XYZ file of C-alpha atoms in Angstrom:
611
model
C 2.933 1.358 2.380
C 4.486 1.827 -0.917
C 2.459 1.012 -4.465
C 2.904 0.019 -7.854
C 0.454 1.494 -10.408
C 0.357 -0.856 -13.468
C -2.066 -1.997 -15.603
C -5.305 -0.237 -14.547
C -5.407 -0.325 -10.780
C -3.372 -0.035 -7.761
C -1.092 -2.957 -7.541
C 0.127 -2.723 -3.586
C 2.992 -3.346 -1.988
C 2.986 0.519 2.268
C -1.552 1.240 -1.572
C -6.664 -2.442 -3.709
C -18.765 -7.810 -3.234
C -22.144 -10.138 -2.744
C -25.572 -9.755 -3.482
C -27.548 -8.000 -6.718
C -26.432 -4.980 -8.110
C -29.579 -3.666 -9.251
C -28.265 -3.946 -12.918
C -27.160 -6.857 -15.431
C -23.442 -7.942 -15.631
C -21.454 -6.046 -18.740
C -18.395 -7.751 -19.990
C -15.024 -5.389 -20.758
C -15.696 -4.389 -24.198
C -12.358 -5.729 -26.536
C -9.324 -3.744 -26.895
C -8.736 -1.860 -29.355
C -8.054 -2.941 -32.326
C -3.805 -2.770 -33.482
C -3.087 0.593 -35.732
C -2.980 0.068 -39.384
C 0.883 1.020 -39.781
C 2.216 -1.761 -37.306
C 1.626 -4.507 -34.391
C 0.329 -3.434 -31.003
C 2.341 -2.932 -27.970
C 1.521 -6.161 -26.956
C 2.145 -8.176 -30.374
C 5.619 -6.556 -30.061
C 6.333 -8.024 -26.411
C 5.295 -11.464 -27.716
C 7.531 -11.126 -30.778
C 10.022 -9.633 -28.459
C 10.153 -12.061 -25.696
C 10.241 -15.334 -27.874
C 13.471 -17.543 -27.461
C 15.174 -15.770 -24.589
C 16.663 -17.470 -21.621
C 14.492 -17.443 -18.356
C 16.966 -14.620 -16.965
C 16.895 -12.546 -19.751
C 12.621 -13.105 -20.483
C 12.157 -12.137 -16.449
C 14.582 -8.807 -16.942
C 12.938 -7.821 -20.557
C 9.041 -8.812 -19.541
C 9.582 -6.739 -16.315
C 10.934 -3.779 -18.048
C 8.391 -3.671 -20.648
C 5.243 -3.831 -18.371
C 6.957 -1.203 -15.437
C 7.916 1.430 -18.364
C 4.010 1.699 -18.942
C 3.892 3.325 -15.524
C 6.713 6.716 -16.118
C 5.251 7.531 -12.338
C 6.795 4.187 -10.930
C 9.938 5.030 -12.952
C 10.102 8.093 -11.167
C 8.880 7.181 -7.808
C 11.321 4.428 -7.085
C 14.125 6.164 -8.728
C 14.457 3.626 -11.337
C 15.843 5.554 -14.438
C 18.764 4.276 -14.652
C 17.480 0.805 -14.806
C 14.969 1.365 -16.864
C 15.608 4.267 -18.601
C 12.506 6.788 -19.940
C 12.139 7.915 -23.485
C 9.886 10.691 -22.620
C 8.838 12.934 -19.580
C 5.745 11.674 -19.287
C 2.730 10.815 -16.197
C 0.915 7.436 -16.280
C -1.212 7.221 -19.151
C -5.070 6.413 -17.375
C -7.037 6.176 -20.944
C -8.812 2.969 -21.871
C -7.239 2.023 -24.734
C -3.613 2.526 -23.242
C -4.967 0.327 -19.796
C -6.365 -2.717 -21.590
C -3.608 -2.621 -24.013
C -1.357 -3.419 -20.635
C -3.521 -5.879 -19.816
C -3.180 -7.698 -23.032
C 0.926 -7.075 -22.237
C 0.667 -9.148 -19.185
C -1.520 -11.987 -20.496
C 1.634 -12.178 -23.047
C 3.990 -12.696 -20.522
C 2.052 -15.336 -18.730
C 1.585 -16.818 -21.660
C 5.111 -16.966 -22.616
C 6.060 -18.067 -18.814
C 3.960 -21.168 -19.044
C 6.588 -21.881 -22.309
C 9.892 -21.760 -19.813
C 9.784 -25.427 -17.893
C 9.395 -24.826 -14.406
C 10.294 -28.241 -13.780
C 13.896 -28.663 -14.767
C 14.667 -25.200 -12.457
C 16.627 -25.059 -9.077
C 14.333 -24.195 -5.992
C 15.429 -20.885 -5.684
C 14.716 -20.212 -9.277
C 11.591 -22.365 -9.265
C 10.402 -19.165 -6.573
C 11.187 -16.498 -8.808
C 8.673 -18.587 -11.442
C 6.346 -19.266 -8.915
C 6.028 -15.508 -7.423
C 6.312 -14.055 -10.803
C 3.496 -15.925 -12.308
C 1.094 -14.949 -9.348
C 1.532 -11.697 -9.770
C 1.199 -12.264 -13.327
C -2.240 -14.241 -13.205
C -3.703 -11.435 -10.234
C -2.958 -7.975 -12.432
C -5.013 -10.830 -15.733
C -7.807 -11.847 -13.511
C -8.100 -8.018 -12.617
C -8.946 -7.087 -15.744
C -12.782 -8.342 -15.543
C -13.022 -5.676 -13.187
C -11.454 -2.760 -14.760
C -14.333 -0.378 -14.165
C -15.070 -1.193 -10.118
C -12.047 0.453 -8.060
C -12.858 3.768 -6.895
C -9.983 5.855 -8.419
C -11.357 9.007 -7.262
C -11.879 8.593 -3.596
C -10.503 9.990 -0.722
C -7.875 7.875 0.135
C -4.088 7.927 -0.677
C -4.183 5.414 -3.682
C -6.838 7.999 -5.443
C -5.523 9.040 -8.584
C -5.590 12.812 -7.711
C -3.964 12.019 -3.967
C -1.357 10.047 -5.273
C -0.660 12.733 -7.788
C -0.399 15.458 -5.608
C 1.722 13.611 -3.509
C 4.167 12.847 -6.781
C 4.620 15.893 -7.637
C 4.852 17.407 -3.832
C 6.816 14.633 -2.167
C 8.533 12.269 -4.586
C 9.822 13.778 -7.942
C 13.129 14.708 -7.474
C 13.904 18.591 -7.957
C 17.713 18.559 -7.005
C 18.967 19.871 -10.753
C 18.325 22.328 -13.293
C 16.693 19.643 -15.427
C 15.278 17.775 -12.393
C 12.989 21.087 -12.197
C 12.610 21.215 -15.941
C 11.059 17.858 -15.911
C 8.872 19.148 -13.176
C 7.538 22.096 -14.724
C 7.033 19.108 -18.073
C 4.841 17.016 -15.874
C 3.144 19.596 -14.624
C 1.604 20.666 -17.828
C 0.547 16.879 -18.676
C -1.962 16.777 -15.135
C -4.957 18.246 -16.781
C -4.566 15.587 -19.717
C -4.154 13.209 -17.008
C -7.284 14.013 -15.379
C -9.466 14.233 -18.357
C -8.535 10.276 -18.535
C -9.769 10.023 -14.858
C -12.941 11.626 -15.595
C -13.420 9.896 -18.766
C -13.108 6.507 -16.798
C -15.898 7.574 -14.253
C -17.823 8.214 -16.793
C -17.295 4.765 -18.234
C -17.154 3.871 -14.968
C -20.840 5.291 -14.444
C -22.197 3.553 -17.575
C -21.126 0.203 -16.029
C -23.434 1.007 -13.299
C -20.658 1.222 -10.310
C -21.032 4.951 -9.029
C -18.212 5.380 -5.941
C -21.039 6.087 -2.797
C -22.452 9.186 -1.634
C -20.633 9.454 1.784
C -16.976 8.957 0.653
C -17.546 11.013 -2.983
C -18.674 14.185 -0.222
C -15.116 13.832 1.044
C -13.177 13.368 -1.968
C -14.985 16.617 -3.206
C -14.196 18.514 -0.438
C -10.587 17.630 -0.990
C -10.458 18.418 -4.722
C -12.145 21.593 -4.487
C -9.918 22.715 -1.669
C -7.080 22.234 -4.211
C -9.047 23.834 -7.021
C -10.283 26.768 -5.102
C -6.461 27.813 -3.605
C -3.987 30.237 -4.698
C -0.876 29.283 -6.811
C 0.951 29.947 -3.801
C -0.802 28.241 -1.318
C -1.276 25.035 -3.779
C 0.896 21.864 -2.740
C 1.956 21.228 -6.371
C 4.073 24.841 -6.078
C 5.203 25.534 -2.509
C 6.907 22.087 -2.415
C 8.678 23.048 -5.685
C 9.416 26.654 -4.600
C 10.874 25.037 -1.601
C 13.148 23.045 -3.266
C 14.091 24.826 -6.055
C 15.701 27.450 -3.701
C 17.904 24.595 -2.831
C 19.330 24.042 -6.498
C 22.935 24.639 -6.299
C 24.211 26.540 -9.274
C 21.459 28.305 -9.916
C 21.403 32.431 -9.645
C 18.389 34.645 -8.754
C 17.784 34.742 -12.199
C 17.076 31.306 -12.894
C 15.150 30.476 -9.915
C 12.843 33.422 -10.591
C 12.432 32.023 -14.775
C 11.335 27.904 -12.887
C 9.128 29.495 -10.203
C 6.882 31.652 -13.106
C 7.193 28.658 -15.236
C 5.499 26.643 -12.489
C 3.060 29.084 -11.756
C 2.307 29.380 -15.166
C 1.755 25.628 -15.569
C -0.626 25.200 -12.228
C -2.751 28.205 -13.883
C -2.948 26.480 -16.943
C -3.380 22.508 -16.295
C -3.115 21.855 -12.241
C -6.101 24.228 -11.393
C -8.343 23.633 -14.353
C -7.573 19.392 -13.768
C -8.933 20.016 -10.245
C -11.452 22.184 -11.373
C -12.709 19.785 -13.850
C -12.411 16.661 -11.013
C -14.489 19.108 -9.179
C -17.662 19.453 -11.453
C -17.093 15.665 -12.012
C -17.438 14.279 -8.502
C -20.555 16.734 -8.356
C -22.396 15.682 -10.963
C -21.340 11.701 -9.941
C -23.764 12.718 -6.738
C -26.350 12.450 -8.820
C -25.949 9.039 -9.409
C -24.038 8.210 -6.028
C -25.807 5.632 -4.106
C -26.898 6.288 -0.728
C -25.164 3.279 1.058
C -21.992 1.480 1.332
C -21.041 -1.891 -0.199
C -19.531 -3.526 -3.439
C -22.496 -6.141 -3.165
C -24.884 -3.513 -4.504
C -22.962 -3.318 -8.090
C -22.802 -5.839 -10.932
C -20.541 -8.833 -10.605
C -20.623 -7.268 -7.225
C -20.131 -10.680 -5.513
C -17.218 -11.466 -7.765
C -15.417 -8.240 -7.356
C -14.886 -8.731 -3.677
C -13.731 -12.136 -3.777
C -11.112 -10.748 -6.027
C -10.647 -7.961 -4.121
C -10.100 -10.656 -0.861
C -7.576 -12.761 -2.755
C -5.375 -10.068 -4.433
C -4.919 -8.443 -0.870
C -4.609 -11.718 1.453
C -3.125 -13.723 -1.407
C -5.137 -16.883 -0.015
C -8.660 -17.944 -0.833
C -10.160 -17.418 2.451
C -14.222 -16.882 2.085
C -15.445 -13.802 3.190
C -17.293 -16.083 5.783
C -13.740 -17.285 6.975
C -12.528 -14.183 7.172
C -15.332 -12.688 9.270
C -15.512 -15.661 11.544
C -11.769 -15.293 12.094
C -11.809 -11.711 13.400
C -14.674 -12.241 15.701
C -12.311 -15.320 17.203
C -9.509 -12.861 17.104
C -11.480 -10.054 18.924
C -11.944 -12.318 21.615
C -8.673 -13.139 22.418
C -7.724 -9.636 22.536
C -10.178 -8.266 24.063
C -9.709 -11.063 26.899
C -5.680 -9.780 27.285
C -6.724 -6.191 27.122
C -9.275 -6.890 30.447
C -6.351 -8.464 32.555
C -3.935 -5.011 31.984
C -7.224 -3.061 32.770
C -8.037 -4.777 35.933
C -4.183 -4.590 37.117
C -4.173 -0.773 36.365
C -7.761 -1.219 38.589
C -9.834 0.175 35.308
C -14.227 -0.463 35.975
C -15.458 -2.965 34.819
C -18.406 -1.257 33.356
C -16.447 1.377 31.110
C -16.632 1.146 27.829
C -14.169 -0.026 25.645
C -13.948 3.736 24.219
C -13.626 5.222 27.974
C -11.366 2.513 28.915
C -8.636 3.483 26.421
C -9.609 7.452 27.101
C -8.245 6.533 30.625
C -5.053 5.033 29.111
C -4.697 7.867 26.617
C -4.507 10.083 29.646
C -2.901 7.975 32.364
C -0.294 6.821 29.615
C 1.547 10.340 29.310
C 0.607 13.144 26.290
C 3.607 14.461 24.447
C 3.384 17.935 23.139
C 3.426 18.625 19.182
C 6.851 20.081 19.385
C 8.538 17.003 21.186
C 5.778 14.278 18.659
C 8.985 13.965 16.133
C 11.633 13.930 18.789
C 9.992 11.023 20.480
C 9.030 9.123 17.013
C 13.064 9.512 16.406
C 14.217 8.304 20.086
C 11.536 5.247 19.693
C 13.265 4.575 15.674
C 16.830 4.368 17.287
C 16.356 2.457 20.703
C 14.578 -0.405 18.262
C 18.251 0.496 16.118
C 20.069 -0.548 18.596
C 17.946 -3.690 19.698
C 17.392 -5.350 16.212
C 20.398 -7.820 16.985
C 18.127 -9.601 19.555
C 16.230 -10.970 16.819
C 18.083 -10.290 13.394
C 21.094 -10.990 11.703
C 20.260 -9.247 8.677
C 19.944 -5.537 8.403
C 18.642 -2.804 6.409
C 21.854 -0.484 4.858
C 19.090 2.402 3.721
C 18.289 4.669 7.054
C 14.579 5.690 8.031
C 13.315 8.911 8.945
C 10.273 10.801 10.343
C 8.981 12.670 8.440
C 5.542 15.276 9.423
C 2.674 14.844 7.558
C -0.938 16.259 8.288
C -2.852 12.740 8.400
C 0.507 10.503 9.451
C 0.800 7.126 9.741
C 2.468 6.053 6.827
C 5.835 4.725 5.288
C 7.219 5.019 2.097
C 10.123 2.975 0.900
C 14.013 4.159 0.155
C 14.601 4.960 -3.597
C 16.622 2.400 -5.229
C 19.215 4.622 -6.352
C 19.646 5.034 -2.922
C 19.494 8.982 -2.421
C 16.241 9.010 -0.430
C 15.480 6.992 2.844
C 12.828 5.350 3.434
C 10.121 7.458 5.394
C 7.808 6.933 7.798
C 5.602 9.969 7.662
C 4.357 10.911 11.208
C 1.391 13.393 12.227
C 3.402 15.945 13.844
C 1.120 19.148 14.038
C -0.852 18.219 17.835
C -0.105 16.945 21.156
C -0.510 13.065 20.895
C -1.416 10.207 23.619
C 2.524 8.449 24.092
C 0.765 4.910 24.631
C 0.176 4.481 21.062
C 3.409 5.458 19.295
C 6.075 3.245 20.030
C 3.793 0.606 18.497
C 3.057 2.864 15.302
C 6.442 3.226 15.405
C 7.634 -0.381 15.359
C 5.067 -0.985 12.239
C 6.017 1.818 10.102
C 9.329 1.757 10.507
C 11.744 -0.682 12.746
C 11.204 -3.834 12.795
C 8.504 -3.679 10.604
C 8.039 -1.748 6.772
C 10.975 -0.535 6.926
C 13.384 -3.291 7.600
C 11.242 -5.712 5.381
C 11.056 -3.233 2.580
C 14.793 -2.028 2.677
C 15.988 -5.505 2.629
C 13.883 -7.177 0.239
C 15.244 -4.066 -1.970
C 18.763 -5.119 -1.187
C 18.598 -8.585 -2.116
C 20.262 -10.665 -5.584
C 17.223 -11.757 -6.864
C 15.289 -10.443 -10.111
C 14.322 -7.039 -10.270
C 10.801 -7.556 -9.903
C 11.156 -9.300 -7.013
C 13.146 -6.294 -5.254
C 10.152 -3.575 -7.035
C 6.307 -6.307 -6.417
C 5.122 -6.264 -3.004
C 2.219 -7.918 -1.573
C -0.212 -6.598 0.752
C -0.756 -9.898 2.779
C 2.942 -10.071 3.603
C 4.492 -6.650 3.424
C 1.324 -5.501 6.288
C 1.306 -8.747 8.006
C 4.964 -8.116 8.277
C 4.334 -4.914 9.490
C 1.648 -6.241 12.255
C 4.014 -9.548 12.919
C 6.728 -6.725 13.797
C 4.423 -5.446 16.573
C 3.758 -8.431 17.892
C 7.493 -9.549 17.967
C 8.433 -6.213 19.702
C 5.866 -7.310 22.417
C 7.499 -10.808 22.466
C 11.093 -9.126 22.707
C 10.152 -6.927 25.757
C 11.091 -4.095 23.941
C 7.644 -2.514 25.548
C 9.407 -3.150 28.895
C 6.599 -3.569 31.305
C 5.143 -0.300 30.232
C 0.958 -1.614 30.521
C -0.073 1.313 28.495
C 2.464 0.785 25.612
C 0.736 -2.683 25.708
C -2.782 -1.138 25.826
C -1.830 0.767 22.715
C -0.395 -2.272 21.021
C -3.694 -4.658 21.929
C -5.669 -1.448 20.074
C -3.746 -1.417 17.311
C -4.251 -5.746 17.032
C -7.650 -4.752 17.977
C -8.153 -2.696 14.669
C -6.605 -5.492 12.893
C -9.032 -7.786 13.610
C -12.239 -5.662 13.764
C -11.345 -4.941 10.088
C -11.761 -8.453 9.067
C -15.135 -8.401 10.272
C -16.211 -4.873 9.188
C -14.562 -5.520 5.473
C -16.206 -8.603 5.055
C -19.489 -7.113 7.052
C -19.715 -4.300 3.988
C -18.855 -5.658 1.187
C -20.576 -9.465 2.067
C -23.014 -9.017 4.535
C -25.095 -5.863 3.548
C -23.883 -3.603 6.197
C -24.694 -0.289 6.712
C -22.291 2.494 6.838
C -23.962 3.362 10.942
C -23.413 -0.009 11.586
C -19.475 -0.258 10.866
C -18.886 2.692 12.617
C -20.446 1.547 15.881
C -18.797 -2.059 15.911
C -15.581 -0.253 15.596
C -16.321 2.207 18.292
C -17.533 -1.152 20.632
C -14.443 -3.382 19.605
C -11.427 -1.055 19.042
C -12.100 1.718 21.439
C -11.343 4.702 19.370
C -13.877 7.650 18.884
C -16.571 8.681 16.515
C -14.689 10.543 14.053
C -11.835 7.836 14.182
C -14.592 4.811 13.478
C -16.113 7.117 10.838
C -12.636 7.408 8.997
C -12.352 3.048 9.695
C -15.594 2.805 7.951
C -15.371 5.133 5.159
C -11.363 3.481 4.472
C -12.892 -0.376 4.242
C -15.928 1.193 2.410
C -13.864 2.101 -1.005
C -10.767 -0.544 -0.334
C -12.644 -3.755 -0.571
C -10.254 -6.036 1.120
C -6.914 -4.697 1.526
C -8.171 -3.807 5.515
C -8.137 -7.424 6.040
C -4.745 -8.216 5.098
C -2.578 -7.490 8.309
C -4.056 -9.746 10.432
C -4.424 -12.613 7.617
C -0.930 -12.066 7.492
C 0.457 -11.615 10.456
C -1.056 -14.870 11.511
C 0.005 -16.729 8.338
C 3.689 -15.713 9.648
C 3.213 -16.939 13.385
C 1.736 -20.160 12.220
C 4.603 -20.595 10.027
C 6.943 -19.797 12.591
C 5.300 -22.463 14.958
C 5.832 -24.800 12.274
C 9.461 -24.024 12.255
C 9.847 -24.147 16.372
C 8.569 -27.836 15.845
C 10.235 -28.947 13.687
C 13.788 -27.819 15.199
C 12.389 -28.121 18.520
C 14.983 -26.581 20.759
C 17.888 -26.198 17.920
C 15.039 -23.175 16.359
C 17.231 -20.180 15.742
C 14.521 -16.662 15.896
C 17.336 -15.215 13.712
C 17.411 -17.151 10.869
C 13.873 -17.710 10.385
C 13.946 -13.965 10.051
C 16.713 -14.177 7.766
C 14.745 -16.653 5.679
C 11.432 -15.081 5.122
C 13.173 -10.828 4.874
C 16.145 -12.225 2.466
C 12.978 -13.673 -0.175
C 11.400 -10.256 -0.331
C 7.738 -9.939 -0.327
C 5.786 -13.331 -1.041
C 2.448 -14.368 -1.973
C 0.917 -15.721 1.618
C 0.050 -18.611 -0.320
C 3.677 -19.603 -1.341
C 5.142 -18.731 2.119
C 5.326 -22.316 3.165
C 7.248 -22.871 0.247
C 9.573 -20.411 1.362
C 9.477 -21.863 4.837
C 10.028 -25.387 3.621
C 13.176 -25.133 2.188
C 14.278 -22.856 5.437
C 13.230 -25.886 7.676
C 15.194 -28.302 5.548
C 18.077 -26.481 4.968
C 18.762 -25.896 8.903
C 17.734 -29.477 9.638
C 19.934 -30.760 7.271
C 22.650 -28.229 8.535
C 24.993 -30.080 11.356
């Protein structure tokens, strides 16, 4: 997964409603108004933007609304592109988020002027996938008070700090750790913004719930209540800052107290004051789960269902379609079952504790090994399906959770990673197919590629969540289709699972946030139709709970690719290269699902037309 924070949210790329809300519907109160001594950021970017060529609006637009996020900057090594005038974080206060709101109506505004008409096809996709994402960050902005920013999960504010600082900002230079020590003394400004938006937040009558603020406490405090030396924002930078060539004793000694220093003085007091916050927001947390329960509840999650699928599938649809989708798979998942001679009257949750077992555990110290041996063999078999390739490399990484990618930087001095949970034994069935989605074929050859491609910048930096994870789930499916799972029937059990997940989620997401259902009774249709265990189903539940939507978008998209694949195999009939309808969809980066048969269109054409 990788993310782009703009605007006020979490636009994604790997990282974001029904009934009465018990309160009346508030509309966003205006932006503030411009400062007496000049026009607003936004005025400028009009005044700025008027007159240029299409090339030159795309490159200028883009810069000015990515340079409101310094993080993003930072995070895909982008300074050179777009260069920063300050060391800075993201700037979370109210004023600041609306006033880049107002910054991307201006652009749409001034891309309706451009006429789309009189472009080439390829350029006529650049408008077309530019003014999406365009018109999705605007129709966010009725809803700038009802993401959960503070939660648990990975795309919280504070979790996608920490893992800034710990994992991402660069510390290979003198002034590389400078910077460091810089942002570190801006986190407990940055966090006062957070807190003042849940506030806000609370006024507007949306209150994150009760079960998932418990956990997101626990995690802050655990970072408030540790030592400077045992807290992630130092021991990562202590780490590398040993590594600094040209630097003497001296000098590393001077960037280690300044750190130290800086943690005492804004890291701990930011967590401390997240803390108190997410204590006193139990007051007010309500007791169950659901986005249907706030104001403009029901309009929220059909947001929420379109920004993450990027098609206008009902939350009816959707729910219908992973019931139908569970059937199937729980259909192929009896007939390995019943050749491996499995009861009939297990469980789906003792069924796969049998595979787990029968399947072969692989110690912690050989987890990374194996992950590594699983990246290379799919290396080395790409060609069966691709003739375009990723030049960044992917490693494994260990992380505590696991299960995660994050892309290569553009300036190319960090591969792309998937981060793997390395610290206990593990069940082998499972990981080749992890493997194939984090990594090869799946986030990381889409990901590296679309990166790699002549097209606008934004198209190399946007992502999608419908396409870049039902890329990601297509790339499990294809390994399946390519053998590369080599009769193994408990690499197949793992991969069914996995498609299992998929396709509960469309029915739990839609079950929560639609159809009024309980936190008990998400957990226990996962545990029934996935197979995985309490804790794992609680963790499922508590995920779809505070991400209205995004759950649903691997299988949306994975199928939108098949079905557009099917089209293609029809319409070439037995002249239907796999190869270059790979080459097609990868070499157009990430795509709104609903402009994908665009994209597939002029693929079709051009090969028919080709002799």
């Amino acid at each position: 997964m990788r993310t782009l924070l703009l605007a006020g949210s979490l636009i994604l790329l790997i990282a974001s409603c029904g009934g009465d809300g018990g309160g009346t519907a508030t509309a966003p109160p205006p932006a503030p108004p411009a400062p007496p001594d000049g026009p607003s950021a936004s005025e400028q970017l009009a005044e700025d933007l008027q007159g240029l060529p299409l090339d030159e609006f795309y490159a200028e637009s883009f810069r000015a609304l990515i340079t409101r996020s310094p993080e993003t900057i930072v995070w895909e090594a982008l300074e050179s592109e777009f260069p920063l005038q300050d060391v800075a974080l993201d700037d979370l206060d109210d004023g600041y988020q609306r006033e880049t709101y107002s910054m991307y109506q201006v652009v749409l505004d001034s891309l309706s002027g451009y006429d789309r008409d009189a472009l080439s096809a390829e350029q006529q996709l650049d408008f077309d996938i530019y003014e999406y994402f365009l018109r999705d960050v605007v129709d966010e902005r009725n809803f700038i008070y009802h993401d959960f920013r503070a939660t648990f999960m990975s795309f919280s504010v504070q979790r996608r700090t920490e893992r800034f600082f710990a994992d991402i900002h660069p510390v290979a230079t003198r002034q590389d750790a400078e910077d460091y020590i810089a942002r570190l003394q801006l986190v407990d400004d940055k966090f006062g913004q957070l807190i003042d938006h849940l506030n806000r937040q609370r006024d507007a009558g949306i209150v994150e719930p009760a079960v998932t603020v418990n956990v997101a406490l626990n995690q802050v405090a655990a970072i408030a209540n540790s030592s400077t030396e045992s807290n992630p924002y130092f021991f990562s930078f202590a780490d590398k800052v040993r590594r600094i060539p040209g630097l003497d004793d001296a000098d590393r000694a001077d960037l280690l107290e300044r750190a130290r220093a800086a943690i005492t003085s804004s890291v701990t007091p930011a967590y401390e004051g997240l803390r108190n916050q997410l204590r006193n927001l139990l007051n007010n947390a309500p007791p169950i789960i659901g986005v249907s329960q706030y104001p403009r509840g029901d309009e929220w999650y059909a947001y929420a269902l379109r920004h993450h699928s990027t098609t206008d599938l009902t939350p009816a649809e959707v729910h219908q379609l992973g019931l139908d989708e569970l059937t199937r798979i729980h259909a192929e998942m009896r007939q390995i079952f019943d050749r491996l001679g499995y009861p009939q009257d297990e469980s789906l949750e003792q069924l796969y504790g049998r595979a787990a077992r029968d399947g072969g555990i692989i110690p912690a110290a050989d987890v990374k090994p194996t992950y590594e041996a699983i990246i290379a063999e799919a290396e080395s078999r790409l060609v069966e399906a691709f003739d375009i390739f990723p030049a960044a490399d992917v490693i494994v990484l260990p992380d505590p959770a696991g299960g995660f990618y994050i892309g290569p930087s553009f300036d190319g001095q960090r591969p792309g990673a998937f981060y793997a949970g390395t610290d206990v034994d593990q069940a082998y069935f499972s990981m080749p197919t992890l493997t194939y989605h984090e990594s090869i074929p799946g986030h990381h050859t889409q990901i590296a590629i679309a990166m790699e491609q002549d097209v606008p910048a934004f198209r190399k930096i946007i992502g999608f969540t419908g396409f870049v994870e039902g890329w990601a789930l297509y790339a499990e499916r294809l390994a399946h289709e390519l053998d590369w799972y080599e009769g193994d029937p408990y690499g197949e059990l793992g991969r069914l699972q996995f498609e299992a997940l998929r396709a509960a989620r469309l029915v739990m997401d839609t079950g929560i946030h639609s159809l009024g259902w309980s936190f008990d009774d998400a957990v226990q249709f996962n545990r029934a139709n996935v197979g995985t265990s309490l804790g794992s189903s609680q963790g499922a539940a508590a995920r779809y709970s505070v991400w209205p939507g995004q759950a649903t978008a691997y299988m949306i998209g994975m199928l939108e690719i098949l079905q557009q694949r099917q089209r293609a195999m029809n319409e070439h009939g037995p002249q239907f290269d796999l190869k270059a309808f790979h080459r097609a969809v990868l070499s157009n980066g990430a795509v709104p699902l609903a402009l994908l048969d665009d994209v597939v269109d002029r693929y079709i054409e051009e090969a028919l037309a080709s002799p």
